[in-house]
């Protein structure tokens, strides 16, 4: 049986960041990816936003790692030449009853050390975004956008430059704990068994299946998985926006965000609905709800302006009816102190802000793997 030091399961943005950090810490790393390329699922189907860290409950791991990760990510992208822009975001209140929601973001941000938010009146918001109709807004200057694929390639390059190896089409189909680590059964064209001193399960949408396939992993510590699908529509003409624009929260209502890519293309989304599995089918019937949502703050949107974009699925740990601030939607990172398997770290619920927080998540995991050695 082949023996390796560290196996990182999953070559999405979080898995690659962890592999990079482990390799740079002097560990021998093999990245096991079931697909034939890196970052083909959640990491490739998101809004590419660098989040500020103002939407998470006080004390949430998401908030702490988002804020730390944001600072690290901006520095990393600047140093490595990864495409990004700190364009800022406006959170807009379309009517007077929504103004109180803006203060909630200030409170949530302050709980995680975000103190650069600024309240705007309608005229100030209009000066920043002339097409946006609102009664007030909140400006988040540290929100930005990033080229997620270039970021993943950079993480992979760093990892490989420090000796890491990427194994594509290498799905983990089972495993078992022993006194010295974990034996993984790896399928694919070159099926094998490998003994690993350290295993980091960063398999994203597949993380629960991988954890459950490892003998000795307590079933009660594997959280449920809910497949939360989001649709994105593109604007079929030049974007009138210079910033990201998010409407305030309305319970049970679609909030279609304005997001921009580095080429200036505008898209709206995501919404939130539920699937029974990984199914990226685009439900075009959602178009009407998008028009209604967007026109609350962008009334100049014309019929025919929206065109079908893409969908993405988030690995949520809380299902229908849960709010963003529900503690059940926080990141869950479990090591041997929780589940008793020496050398194993499981990451569950690695949805947004996973991309923003990726470097901070990697540091958090490396601390735990070093403690287990």
XYZ file of C-alpha atoms in Angstrom:
373
model
C 0.000 0.000 0.000
C 1.294 3.419 -0.951
C 1.871 5.838 1.928
C 1.535 9.605 1.700
C 1.745 12.376 4.234
C -1.308 14.527 3.395
C -4.280 13.964 1.111
C -6.552 16.897 0.349
C -9.839 15.704 -1.115
C -11.307 18.258 -3.504
C -9.658 20.732 -5.904
C -12.066 23.610 -5.524
C -10.869 26.986 -4.308
C -10.938 25.927 -0.632
C -9.201 22.587 -1.213
C -6.511 24.211 -3.350
C -5.907 26.927 -0.737
C -5.506 24.241 1.935
C -3.178 22.158 -0.252
C -1.095 25.273 -0.899
C -0.835 26.105 2.808
C 0.076 22.533 3.773
C 2.715 22.288 1.046
C 4.199 25.637 2.040
C 4.335 24.362 5.634
C 6.613 21.556 4.435
C 4.058 18.755 4.168
C 3.954 16.233 1.324
C 0.561 16.811 -0.328
C -1.536 14.927 -2.873
C -4.747 16.586 -4.072
C -7.440 14.041 -4.956
C -10.071 15.414 -7.352
C -12.918 13.306 -8.735
C -13.477 15.475 -11.845
C -11.161 15.896 -14.825
C -10.269 19.511 -13.980
C -9.979 21.763 -10.952
C -12.842 23.880 -9.636
C -15.669 22.542 -11.783
C -18.543 22.784 -9.295
C -19.252 25.410 -6.622
C -15.977 27.254 -7.281
C -16.816 27.694 -10.976
C -20.462 28.634 -10.520
C -20.560 31.610 -8.176
C -20.626 35.400 -8.298
C -16.837 35.849 -7.859
C -17.460 38.430 -5.152
C -14.929 39.300 -2.451
C -17.291 39.749 0.483
C -16.830 42.351 3.214
C -18.011 40.179 6.115
C -21.191 42.037 7.088
C -23.850 39.339 6.716
C -22.934 36.805 9.399
C -24.123 36.306 12.945
C -21.842 37.547 15.759
C -19.336 34.839 16.614
C -19.888 32.924 13.372
C -16.848 31.235 11.875
C -17.964 32.553 8.492
C -17.671 36.138 9.694
C -14.282 35.718 11.333
C -12.742 33.850 8.403
C -14.376 36.113 5.815
C -12.857 39.271 7.273
C -9.417 37.708 7.738
C -9.616 36.042 4.337
C -10.664 39.265 2.603
C -7.541 41.090 3.764
C -5.316 38.145 2.854
C -6.979 37.720 -0.543
C -6.554 41.346 -1.603
C -2.878 41.207 -0.616
C -2.381 37.873 -2.376
C -4.046 38.976 -5.611
C -2.013 42.186 -5.691
C 1.220 40.284 -5.103
C 0.535 37.520 -7.632
C -1.182 39.566 -10.322
C -4.509 37.756 -10.012
C -7.286 39.825 -11.593
C -9.419 41.618 -9.021
C -11.019 44.991 -8.300
C -12.121 46.583 -5.052
C -15.229 48.177 -6.599
C -17.425 48.448 -3.512
C -21.053 47.612 -2.944
C -24.264 49.509 -2.272
C -26.954 47.849 -0.183
C -30.121 49.721 -1.097
C -33.449 50.235 0.662
C -36.239 50.589 -1.873
C -38.742 51.916 0.676
C -38.757 53.570 4.094
C -39.628 50.369 5.960
C -36.354 48.810 4.766
C -34.030 51.504 6.123
C -33.738 49.737 9.471
C -32.201 46.759 7.673
C -29.192 48.891 6.757
C -28.380 49.359 10.430
C -28.460 45.580 10.911
C -25.576 45.229 8.460
C -23.626 47.864 10.373
C -24.139 45.916 13.599
C -23.226 42.568 12.023
C -20.144 44.073 10.400
C -19.002 45.701 13.628
C -19.259 42.355 15.396
C -16.532 41.085 13.058
C -14.422 44.243 12.988
C -15.791 45.813 9.792
C -15.961 49.555 10.509
C -15.753 51.193 7.069
C -19.487 51.136 6.232
C -21.204 54.440 5.435
C -24.907 55.288 5.375
C -26.066 57.261 2.316
C -29.222 59.216 1.677
C -31.059 58.863 -1.626
C -29.152 61.706 -3.310
C -25.765 60.360 -2.235
C -26.659 56.894 -3.499
C -27.882 58.360 -6.793
C -24.564 60.206 -7.166
C -22.778 56.845 -6.994
C -25.287 54.881 -9.098
C -27.460 57.139 -11.234
C -29.817 54.354 -12.362
C -30.565 53.066 -8.862
C -33.826 54.110 -7.217
C -33.779 53.962 -3.416
C -34.610 55.941 -0.282
C -31.245 55.208 1.306
C -28.243 52.920 1.016
C -25.197 51.541 2.782
C -21.805 51.740 1.102
C -19.365 48.863 1.672
C -16.057 50.011 0.143
C -14.120 46.790 0.830
C -16.371 44.547 -1.285
C -14.805 43.502 -4.573
C -14.608 40.981 -7.390
C -11.967 38.449 -8.397
C -11.155 36.111 -11.278
C -11.881 32.858 -9.464
C -10.320 30.584 -12.080
C -7.073 32.577 -12.159
C -7.054 32.456 -8.357
C -7.403 28.670 -8.327
C -4.633 28.283 -10.897
C -2.399 30.474 -8.753
C -3.138 28.437 -5.622
C -2.409 25.233 -7.535
C 0.828 26.667 -8.906
C 1.995 27.612 -5.416
C 1.139 24.150 -4.121
C 2.923 22.375 -6.971
C 5.955 24.650 -6.637
C 6.225 23.368 -3.071
C 5.985 19.726 -4.093
C 2.227 19.040 -4.119
C 0.746 16.690 -6.718
C -2.697 16.919 -8.340
C -4.470 13.642 -9.125
C -7.533 14.179 -11.340
C -10.305 11.609 -11.862
C -9.431 10.228 -8.431
C -12.671 9.871 -6.508
C -12.473 8.770 -2.898
C -14.904 5.844 -2.634
C -14.170 4.685 0.897
C -11.751 4.640 3.751
C -11.008 3.438 7.237
C -9.279 4.905 10.249
C -6.315 3.229 11.914
C -3.922 4.237 14.676
C -1.667 6.178 12.316
C -4.153 8.007 10.090
C -6.630 7.022 7.406
C -6.539 4.474 4.585
C -8.353 5.864 1.565
C -9.809 3.819 -1.267
C -9.431 5.804 -4.461
C -11.355 4.924 -7.615
C -10.923 6.104 -11.181
C -8.648 4.895 -13.994
C -5.866 4.018 -11.501
C -7.759 2.668 -8.491
C -5.631 2.233 -5.406
C -5.482 2.324 -1.637
C -3.302 4.911 0.075
C -2.380 5.308 3.703
C -2.450 8.967 4.744
C -1.112 10.482 7.918
C -3.411 13.470 7.363
C -6.640 13.678 5.332
C -8.480 16.947 4.695
C -11.959 16.388 3.314
C -12.652 19.565 1.327
C -14.922 17.876 -1.207
C -17.626 20.547 -1.176
C -20.903 19.098 -2.439
C -19.403 15.631 -1.941
C -18.016 16.200 1.564
C -20.830 14.422 3.409
C -20.588 11.356 1.169
C -16.813 11.186 1.608
C -17.031 11.531 5.388
C -19.737 8.873 5.640
C -17.641 6.493 3.532
C -14.787 6.551 6.074
C -15.264 3.745 8.579
C -15.126 5.040 12.118
C -16.564 8.471 11.323
C -19.499 8.979 13.731
C -22.649 9.331 11.617
C -24.080 11.865 14.040
C -21.254 14.281 13.248
C -21.969 14.334 9.517
C -24.462 17.179 9.049
C -27.299 16.976 6.534
C -26.674 18.400 3.066
C -29.185 20.599 1.241
C -28.619 21.420 -2.414
C -29.321 25.157 -2.686
C -29.448 26.210 -6.329
C -29.055 29.791 -7.463
C -29.887 31.168 -10.917
C -28.052 34.027 -12.597
C -29.422 36.141 -15.446
C -27.144 38.330 -17.566
C -27.931 41.860 -18.739
C -28.145 41.779 -22.533
C -26.577 45.220 -22.986
C -23.859 47.421 -21.510
C -23.978 47.615 -17.747
C -25.107 50.938 -16.228
C -23.561 50.014 -12.852
C -20.156 50.833 -11.383
C -20.624 48.998 -8.078
C -22.239 45.832 -6.870
C -25.819 46.566 -5.818
C -27.683 44.457 -3.264
C -31.267 45.118 -2.172
C -31.983 44.790 1.533
C -33.460 41.569 2.839
C -37.176 40.898 2.595
C -38.378 37.688 4.218
C -39.434 35.159 1.606
C -38.760 37.522 -1.314
C -36.221 37.204 -4.094
C -33.295 39.626 -3.760
C -31.646 39.772 -7.178
C -28.185 41.268 -6.685
C -26.195 43.193 -9.266
C -22.777 41.631 -9.714
C -20.111 42.590 -12.227
C -17.200 40.639 -13.647
C -13.777 42.033 -14.465
C -14.857 42.622 -18.064
C -17.760 44.803 -16.919
C -20.485 42.290 -17.759
C -23.492 42.632 -15.456
C -25.433 39.707 -14.053
C -28.248 39.435 -11.544
C -28.524 36.751 -8.903
C -28.433 34.383 -7.314
C -31.903 33.446 -6.177
C -32.465 30.493 -3.858
C -34.417 27.298 -4.425
C -33.785 23.648 -3.669
C -32.839 20.537 -5.624
C -32.631 16.890 -4.611
C -29.086 16.518 -5.919
C -26.491 18.079 -8.195
C -28.731 19.297 -11.013
C -27.709 22.465 -12.838
C -30.815 22.661 -15.041
C -31.824 26.307 -15.591
C -35.438 27.034 -14.658
C -36.363 29.787 -17.130
C -39.735 30.273 -15.428
C -37.918 32.251 -12.709
C -37.376 35.121 -15.147
C -40.576 36.971 -14.171
C -39.610 37.018 -10.483
C -36.191 38.414 -11.415
C -37.755 41.268 -13.397
C -40.017 42.137 -10.465
C -37.151 42.066 -7.958
C -34.703 44.080 -10.051
C -37.228 46.766 -11.008
C -37.739 47.623 -7.317
C -34.348 49.382 -7.417
C -33.614 49.538 -11.174
C -36.878 50.635 -12.829
C -35.201 51.247 -16.201
C -34.895 47.503 -16.791
C -36.759 46.786 -20.029
C -38.539 43.633 -21.151
C -35.996 41.500 -22.998
C -33.014 42.924 -21.105
C -32.440 39.669 -19.220
C -30.912 36.621 -20.820
C -30.347 33.191 -19.346
C -27.045 32.917 -17.515
C -26.015 29.937 -15.421
C -26.778 28.143 -12.176
C -24.699 27.190 -9.173
C -25.347 24.882 -6.235
C -24.284 25.707 -2.684
C -23.690 22.976 -0.069
C -26.050 24.292 2.597
C -26.317 22.738 6.054
C -29.800 24.165 6.727
C -32.715 23.700 4.381
C -35.858 25.579 3.335
C -36.998 28.186 5.828
C -33.556 28.856 7.277
C -32.144 32.369 7.254
C -28.629 33.448 6.355
C -27.968 34.289 10.007
C -29.104 30.868 11.253
C -26.159 29.328 13.120
C -26.833 26.051 11.279
C -25.602 27.734 8.089
C -22.123 28.416 9.500
C -18.991 26.630 8.306
C -18.416 23.346 10.122
C -14.772 22.219 10.424
C -14.241 19.084 12.502
C -10.946 17.487 13.528
C -10.004 14.525 15.706
C -10.903 16.373 18.900
C -14.546 16.185 17.773
C -14.809 12.893 15.865
C -11.904 10.883 17.270
C -10.226 9.919 13.973
C -6.556 10.816 14.136
C -5.391 12.871 11.179
C -8.822 13.592 9.641
C -10.283 17.072 9.126
C -13.755 17.403 7.604
C -15.077 20.636 6.108
C -18.842 20.933 5.672
C -21.006 23.743 4.331
C -18.213 25.439 2.369
C -20.492 27.835 0.529
C -20.225 31.632 0.396
C -18.005 33.272 1.605
C -15.725 30.290 0.975
C -13.886 31.946 -1.922
C -13.277 35.165 0.046
C -12.253 33.235 3.145
C -10.178 30.585 1.361
C -6.748 31.681 2.620
C -8.032 32.115 6.172
C -9.779 28.734 6.029
C -6.496 27.211 4.903
C -4.625 28.719 7.847
C -7.357 27.526 10.228
C -7.113 23.967 8.895
C -3.309 23.888 8.874
C -3.276 24.852 12.549
C -5.449 21.844 13.274
C -3.432 19.417 11.174
C -0.195 20.542 12.813
C -1.780 20.045 16.226
C -2.655 16.475 15.263
C 0.829 15.471 14.077
